[in-house]
mmCIF file with all atom_site columns, C-alpha atoms in Angstrom:
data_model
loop_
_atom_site.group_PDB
_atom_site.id
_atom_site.type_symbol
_atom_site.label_atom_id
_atom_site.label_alt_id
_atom_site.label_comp_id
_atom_site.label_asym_id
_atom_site.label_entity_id
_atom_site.label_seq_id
_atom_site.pdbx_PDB_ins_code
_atom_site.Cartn_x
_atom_site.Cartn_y
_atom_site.Cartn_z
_atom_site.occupancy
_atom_site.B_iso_or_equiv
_atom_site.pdbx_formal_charge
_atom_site.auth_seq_id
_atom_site.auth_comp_id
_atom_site.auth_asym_id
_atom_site.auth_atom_id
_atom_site.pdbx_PDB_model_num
ATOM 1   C CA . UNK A 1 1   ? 24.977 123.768 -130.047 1.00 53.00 ? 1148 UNK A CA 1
ATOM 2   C CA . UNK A 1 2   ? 26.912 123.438 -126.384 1.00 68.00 ? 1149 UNK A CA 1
ATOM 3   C CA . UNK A 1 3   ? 29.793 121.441 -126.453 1.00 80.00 ? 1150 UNK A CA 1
ATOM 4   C CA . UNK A 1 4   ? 30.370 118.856 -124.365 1.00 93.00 ? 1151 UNK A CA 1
ATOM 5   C CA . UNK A 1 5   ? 33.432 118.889 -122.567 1.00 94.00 ? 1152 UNK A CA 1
ATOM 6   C CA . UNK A 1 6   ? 35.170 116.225 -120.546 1.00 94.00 ? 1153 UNK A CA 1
ATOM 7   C CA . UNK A 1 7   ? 38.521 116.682 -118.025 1.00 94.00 ? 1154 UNK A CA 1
ATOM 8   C CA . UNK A 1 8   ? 41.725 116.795 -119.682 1.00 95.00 ? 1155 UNK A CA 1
ATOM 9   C CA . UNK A 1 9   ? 45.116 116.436 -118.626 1.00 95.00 ? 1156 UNK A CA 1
ATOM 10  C CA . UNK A 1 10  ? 45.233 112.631 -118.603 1.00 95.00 ? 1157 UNK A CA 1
ATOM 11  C CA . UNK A 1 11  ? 41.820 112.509 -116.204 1.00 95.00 ? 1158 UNK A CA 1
ATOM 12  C CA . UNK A 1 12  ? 39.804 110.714 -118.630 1.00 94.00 ? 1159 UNK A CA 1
ATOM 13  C CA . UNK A 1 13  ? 42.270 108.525 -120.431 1.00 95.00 ? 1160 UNK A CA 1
ATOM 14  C CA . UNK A 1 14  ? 42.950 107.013 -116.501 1.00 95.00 ? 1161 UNK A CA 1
ATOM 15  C CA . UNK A 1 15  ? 39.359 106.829 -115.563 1.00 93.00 ? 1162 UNK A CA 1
ATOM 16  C CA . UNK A 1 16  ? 38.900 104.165 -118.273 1.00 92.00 ? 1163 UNK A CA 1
ATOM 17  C CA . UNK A 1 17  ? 41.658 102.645 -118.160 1.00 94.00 ? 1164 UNK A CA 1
ATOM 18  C CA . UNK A 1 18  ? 40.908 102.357 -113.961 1.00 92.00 ? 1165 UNK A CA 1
ATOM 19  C CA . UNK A 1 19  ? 37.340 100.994 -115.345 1.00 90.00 ? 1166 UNK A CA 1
ATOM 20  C CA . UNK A 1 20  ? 38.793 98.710  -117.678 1.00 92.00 ? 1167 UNK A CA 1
ATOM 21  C CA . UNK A 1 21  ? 41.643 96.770  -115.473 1.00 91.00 ? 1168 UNK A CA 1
ATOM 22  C CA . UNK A 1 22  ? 39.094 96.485  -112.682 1.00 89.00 ? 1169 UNK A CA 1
ATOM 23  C CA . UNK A 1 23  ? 36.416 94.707  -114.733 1.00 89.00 ? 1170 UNK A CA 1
ATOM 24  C CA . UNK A 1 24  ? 38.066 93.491  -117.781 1.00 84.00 ? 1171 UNK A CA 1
ATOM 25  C CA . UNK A 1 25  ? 38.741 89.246  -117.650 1.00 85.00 ? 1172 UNK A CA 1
ATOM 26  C CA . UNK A 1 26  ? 40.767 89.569  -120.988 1.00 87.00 ? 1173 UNK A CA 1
ATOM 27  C CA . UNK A 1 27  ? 43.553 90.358  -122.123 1.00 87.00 ? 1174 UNK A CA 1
ATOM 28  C CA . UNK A 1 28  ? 42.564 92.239  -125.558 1.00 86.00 ? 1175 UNK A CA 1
ATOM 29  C CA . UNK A 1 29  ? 40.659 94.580  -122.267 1.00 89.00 ? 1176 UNK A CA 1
ATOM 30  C CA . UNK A 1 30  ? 43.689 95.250  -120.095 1.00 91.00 ? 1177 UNK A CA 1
ATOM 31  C CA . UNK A 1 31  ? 46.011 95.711  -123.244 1.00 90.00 ? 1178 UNK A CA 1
ATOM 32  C CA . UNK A 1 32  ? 43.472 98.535  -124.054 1.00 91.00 ? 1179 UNK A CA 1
ATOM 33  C CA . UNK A 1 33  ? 43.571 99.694  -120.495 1.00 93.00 ? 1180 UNK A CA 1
ATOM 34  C CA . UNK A 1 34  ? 47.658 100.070 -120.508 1.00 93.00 ? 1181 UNK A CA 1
ATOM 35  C CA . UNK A 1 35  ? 47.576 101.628 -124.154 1.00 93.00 ? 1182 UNK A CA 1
ATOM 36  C CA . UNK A 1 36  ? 45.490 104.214 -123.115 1.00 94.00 ? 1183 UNK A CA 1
ATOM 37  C CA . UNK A 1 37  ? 47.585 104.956 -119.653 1.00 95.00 ? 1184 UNK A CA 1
ATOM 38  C CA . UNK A 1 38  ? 50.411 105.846 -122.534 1.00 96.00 ? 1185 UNK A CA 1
ATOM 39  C CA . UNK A 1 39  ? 48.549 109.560 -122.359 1.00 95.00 ? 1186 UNK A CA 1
ATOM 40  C CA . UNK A 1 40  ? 49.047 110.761 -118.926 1.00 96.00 ? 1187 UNK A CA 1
ATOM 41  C CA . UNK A 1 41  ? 52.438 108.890 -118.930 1.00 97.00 ? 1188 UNK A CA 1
ATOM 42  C CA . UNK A 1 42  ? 53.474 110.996 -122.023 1.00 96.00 ? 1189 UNK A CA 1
ATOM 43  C CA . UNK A 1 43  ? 52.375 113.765 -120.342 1.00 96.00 ? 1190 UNK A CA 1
ATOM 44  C CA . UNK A 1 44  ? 54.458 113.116 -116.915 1.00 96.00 ? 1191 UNK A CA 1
ATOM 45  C CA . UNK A 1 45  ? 57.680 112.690 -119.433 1.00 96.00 ? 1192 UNK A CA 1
ATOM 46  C CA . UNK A 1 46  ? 57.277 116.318 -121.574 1.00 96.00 ? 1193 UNK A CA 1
ATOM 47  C CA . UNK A 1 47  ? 57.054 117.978 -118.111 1.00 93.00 ? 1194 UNK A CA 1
ATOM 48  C CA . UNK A 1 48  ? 59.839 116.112 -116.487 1.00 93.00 ? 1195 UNK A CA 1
ATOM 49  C CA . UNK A 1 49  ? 58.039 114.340 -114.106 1.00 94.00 ? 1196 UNK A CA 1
ATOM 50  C CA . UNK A 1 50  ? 59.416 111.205 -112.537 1.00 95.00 ? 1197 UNK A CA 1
ATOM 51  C CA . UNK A 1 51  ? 56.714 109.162 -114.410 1.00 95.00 ? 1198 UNK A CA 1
ATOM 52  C CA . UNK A 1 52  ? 56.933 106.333 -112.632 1.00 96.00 ? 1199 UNK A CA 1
ATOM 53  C CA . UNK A 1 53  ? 55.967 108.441 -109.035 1.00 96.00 ? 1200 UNK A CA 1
ATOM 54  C CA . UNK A 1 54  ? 53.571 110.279 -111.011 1.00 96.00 ? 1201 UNK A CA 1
ATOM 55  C CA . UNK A 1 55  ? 51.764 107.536 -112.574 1.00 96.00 ? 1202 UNK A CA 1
ATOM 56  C CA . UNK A 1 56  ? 51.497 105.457 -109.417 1.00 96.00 ? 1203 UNK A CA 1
ATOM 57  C CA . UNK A 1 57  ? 49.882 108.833 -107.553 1.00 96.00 ? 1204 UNK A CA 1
ATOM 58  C CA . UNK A 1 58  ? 47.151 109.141 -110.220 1.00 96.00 ? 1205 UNK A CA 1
ATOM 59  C CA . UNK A 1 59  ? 46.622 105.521 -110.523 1.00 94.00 ? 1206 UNK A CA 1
ATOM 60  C CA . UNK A 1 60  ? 45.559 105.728 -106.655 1.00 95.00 ? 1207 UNK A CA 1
ATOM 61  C CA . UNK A 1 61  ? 43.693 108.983 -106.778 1.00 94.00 ? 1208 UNK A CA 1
ATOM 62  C CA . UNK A 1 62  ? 41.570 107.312 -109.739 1.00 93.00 ? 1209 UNK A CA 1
ATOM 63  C CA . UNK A 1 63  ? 41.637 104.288 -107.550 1.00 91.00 ? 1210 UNK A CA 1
ATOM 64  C CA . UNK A 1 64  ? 40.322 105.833 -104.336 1.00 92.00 ? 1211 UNK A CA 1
ATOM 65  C CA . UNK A 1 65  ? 37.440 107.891 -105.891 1.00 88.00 ? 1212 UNK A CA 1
ATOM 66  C CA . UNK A 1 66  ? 34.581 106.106 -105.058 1.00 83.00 ? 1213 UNK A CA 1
ATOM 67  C CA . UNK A 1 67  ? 31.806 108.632 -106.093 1.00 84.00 ? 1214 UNK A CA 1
ATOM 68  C CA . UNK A 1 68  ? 30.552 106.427 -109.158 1.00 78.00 ? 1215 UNK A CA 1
ATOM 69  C CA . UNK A 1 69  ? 27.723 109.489 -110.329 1.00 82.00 ? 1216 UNK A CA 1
ATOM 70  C CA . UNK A 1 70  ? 30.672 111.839 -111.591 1.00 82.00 ? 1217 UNK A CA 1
ATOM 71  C CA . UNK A 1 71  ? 34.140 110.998 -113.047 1.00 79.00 ? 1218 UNK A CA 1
ATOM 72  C CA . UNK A 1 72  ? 37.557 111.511 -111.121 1.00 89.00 ? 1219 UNK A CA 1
ATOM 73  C CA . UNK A 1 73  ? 38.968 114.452 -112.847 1.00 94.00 ? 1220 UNK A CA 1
ATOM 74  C CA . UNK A 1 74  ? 42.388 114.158 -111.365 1.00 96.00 ? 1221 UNK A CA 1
ATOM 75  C CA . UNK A 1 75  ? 45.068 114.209 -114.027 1.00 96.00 ? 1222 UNK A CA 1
ATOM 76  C CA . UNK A 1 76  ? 48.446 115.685 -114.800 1.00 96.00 ? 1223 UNK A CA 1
ATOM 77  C CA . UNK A 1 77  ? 48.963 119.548 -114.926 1.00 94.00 ? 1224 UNK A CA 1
ATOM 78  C CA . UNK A 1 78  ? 51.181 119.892 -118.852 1.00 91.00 ? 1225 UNK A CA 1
ATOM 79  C CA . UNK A 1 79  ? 53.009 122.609 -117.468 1.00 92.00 ? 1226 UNK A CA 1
ATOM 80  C CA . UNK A 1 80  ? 54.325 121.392 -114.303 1.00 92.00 ? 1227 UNK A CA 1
ATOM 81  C CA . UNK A 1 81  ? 53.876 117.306 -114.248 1.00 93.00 ? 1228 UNK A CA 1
ATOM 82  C CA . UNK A 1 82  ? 52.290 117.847 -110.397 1.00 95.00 ? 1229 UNK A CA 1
ATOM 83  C CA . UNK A 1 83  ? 48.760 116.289 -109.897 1.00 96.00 ? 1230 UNK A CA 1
ATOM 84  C CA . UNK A 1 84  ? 45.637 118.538 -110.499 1.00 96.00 ? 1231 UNK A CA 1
ATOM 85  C CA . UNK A 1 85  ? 42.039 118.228 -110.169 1.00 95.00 ? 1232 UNK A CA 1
ATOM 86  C CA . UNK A 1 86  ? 41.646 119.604 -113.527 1.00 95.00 ? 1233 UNK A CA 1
ATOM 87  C CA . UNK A 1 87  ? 37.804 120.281 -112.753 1.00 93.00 ? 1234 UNK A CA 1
ATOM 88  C CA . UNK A 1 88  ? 39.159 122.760 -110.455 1.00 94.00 ? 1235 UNK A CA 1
ATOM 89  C CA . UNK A 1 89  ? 42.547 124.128 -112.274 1.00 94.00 ? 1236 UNK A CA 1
ATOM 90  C CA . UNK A 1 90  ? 39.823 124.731 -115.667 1.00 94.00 ? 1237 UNK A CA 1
ATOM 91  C CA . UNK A 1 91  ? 42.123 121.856 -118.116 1.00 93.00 ? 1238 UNK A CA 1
ATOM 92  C CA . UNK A 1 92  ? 39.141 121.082 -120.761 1.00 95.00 ? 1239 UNK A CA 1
ATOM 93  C CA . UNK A 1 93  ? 38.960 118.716 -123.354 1.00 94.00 ? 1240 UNK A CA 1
ATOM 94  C CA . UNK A 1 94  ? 36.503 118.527 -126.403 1.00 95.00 ? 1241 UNK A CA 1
ATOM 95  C CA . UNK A 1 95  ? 34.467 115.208 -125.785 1.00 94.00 ? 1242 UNK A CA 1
ATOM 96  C CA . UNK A 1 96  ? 34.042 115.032 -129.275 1.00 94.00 ? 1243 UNK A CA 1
ATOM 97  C CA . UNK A 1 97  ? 37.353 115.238 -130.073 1.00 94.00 ? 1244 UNK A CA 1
ATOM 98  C CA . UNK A 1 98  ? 38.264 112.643 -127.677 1.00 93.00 ? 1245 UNK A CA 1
ATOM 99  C CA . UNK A 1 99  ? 35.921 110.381 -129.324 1.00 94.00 ? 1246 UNK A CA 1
ATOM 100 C CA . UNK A 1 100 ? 37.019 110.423 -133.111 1.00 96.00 ? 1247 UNK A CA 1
ATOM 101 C CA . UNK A 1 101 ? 40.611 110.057 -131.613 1.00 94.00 ? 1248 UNK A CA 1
ATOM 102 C CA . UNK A 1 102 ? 39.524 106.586 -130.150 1.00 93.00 ? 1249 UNK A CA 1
ATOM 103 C CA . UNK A 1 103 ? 37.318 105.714 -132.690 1.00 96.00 ? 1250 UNK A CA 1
ATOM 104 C CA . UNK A 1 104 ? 40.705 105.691 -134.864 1.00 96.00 ? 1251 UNK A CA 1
ATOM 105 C CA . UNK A 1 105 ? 42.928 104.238 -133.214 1.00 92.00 ? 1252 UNK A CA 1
ATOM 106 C CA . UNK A 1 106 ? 40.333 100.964 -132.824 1.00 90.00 ? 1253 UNK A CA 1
ATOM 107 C CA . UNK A 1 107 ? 39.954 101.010 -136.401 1.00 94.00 ? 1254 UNK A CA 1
ATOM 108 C CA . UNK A 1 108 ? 43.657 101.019 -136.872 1.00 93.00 ? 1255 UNK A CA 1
ATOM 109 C CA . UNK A 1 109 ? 44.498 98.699  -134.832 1.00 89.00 ? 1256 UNK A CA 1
ATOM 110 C CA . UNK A 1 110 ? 41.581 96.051  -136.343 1.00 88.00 ? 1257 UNK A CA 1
ATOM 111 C CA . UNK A 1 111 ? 43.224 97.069  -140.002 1.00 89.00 ? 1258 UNK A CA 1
ATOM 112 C CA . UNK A 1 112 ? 46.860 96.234  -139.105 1.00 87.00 ? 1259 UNK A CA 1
ATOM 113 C CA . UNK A 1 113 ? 45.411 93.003  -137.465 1.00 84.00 ? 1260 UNK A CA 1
ATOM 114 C CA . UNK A 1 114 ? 43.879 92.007  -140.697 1.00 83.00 ? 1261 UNK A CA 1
ATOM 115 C CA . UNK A 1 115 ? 46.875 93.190  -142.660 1.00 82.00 ? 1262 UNK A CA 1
ATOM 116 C CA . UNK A 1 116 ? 49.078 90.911  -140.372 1.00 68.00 ? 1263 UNK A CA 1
ATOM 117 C CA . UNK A 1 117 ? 46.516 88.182  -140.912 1.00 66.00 ? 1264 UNK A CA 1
ATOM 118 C CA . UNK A 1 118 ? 46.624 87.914  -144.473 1.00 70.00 ? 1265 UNK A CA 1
ATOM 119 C CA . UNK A 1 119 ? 50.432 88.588  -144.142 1.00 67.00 ? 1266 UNK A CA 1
ATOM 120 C CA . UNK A 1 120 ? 50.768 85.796  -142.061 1.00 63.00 ? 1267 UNK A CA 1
ATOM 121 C CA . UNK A 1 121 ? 48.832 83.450  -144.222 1.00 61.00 ? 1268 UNK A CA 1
ATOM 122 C CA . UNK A 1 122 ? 50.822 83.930  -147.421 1.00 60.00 ? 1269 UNK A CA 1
ATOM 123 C CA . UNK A 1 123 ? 53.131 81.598  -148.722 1.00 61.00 ? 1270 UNK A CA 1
ATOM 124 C CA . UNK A 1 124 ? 56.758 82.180  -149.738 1.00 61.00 ? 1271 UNK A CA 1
ATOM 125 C CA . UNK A 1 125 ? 58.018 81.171  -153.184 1.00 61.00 ? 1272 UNK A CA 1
ATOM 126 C CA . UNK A 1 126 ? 59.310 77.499  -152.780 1.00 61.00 ? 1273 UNK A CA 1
ATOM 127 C CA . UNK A 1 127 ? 57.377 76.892  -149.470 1.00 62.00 ? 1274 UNK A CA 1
ATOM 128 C CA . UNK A 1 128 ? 56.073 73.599  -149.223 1.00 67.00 ? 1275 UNK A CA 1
ATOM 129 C CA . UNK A 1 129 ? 52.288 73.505  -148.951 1.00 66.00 ? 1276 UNK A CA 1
ATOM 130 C CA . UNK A 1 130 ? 51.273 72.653  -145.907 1.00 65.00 ? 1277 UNK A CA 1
ATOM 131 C CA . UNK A 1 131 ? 49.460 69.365  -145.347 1.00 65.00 ? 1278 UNK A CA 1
ATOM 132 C CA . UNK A 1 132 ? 45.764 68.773  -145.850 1.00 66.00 ? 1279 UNK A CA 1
ATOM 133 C CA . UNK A 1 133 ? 43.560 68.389  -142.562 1.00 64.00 ? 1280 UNK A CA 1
ATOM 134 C CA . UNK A 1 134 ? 43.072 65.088  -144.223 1.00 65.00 ? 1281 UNK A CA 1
ATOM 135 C CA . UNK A 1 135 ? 46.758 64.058  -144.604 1.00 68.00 ? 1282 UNK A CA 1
ATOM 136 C CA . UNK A 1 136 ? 47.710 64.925  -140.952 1.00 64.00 ? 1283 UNK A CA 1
ATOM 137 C CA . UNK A 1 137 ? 44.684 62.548  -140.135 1.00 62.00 ? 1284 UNK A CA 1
ATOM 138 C CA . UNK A 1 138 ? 46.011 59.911  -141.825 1.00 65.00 ? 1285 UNK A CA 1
ATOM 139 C CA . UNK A 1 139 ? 49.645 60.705  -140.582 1.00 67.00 ? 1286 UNK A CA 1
ATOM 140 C CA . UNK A 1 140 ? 48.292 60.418  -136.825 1.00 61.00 ? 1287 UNK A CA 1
ATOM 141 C CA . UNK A 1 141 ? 46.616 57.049  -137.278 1.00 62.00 ? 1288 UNK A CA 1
ATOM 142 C CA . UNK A 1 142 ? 50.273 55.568  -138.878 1.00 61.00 ? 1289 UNK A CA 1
#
């Protein structure tokens, strides 16, 4: 069995989230593509990066690659916050790993949208029920 490994360091996490914002024409798309930008921007703050510099530098190294056969593997280095090519400095991730991370956190967020749903549409003791589609009908034509 040979692992498969992708970049780590942030790289990946901003090549999607690059992918996403560029092509995505909804919102439920871009507020993926900003959640998963919370990575490299978490690691920026635990090495005392100014994140905001740091961030805008990868977002335009991810933005200038242009070679669409192979990934942009520029991400953060976790010990000093700089910029690495983390092909190049040897920062690894499991792909696997990666995977069953976002695999959970979809399937989260879907379960606390149907929790909120159902939430949502309960009633509170001494709430009026609301009126029939056929009552506000016959409302509007009063």
């Amino acid at each position: 069995m040979t692992p498969r490994l992708v970049p780590g360091g942030g790289a990946i996490e901003m090549a999607v989230a690059q992918q996403l914002l560029q092509k995505a024409t909804h919102g439920p798309y871009r507020a993926l593509a900003h959640a998963l930008e919370i990575i490299p921007r978490t690691l920026a703050q635990n090495c005392g990066a100014n994140t905001i510099r740091t961030l805008t530098a990868l977002r335009a190294k991810h933005a200038s690659h242009t070679d669409a056969t192979t990934p942009c593997t520029w991400g953060i280095d976790g010990e000093t916050g700089e910029l690495v090519e983390q092909k190049v400095k040897g920062i690894w991730e499991p792909l696997s790993v990666k995977l069953q991370t976002y695999k959970t956190a979809v399937e989260t967020a879907i379960l606390l949208l149907r929790i909120d749903d159902i939430v949502s549409g309960s009633k509170k003791k001494g709430d009026k029920e609301p009126p029939k589609p056929s009552e506000m009908a016959q409302q509007q034509q009063e």
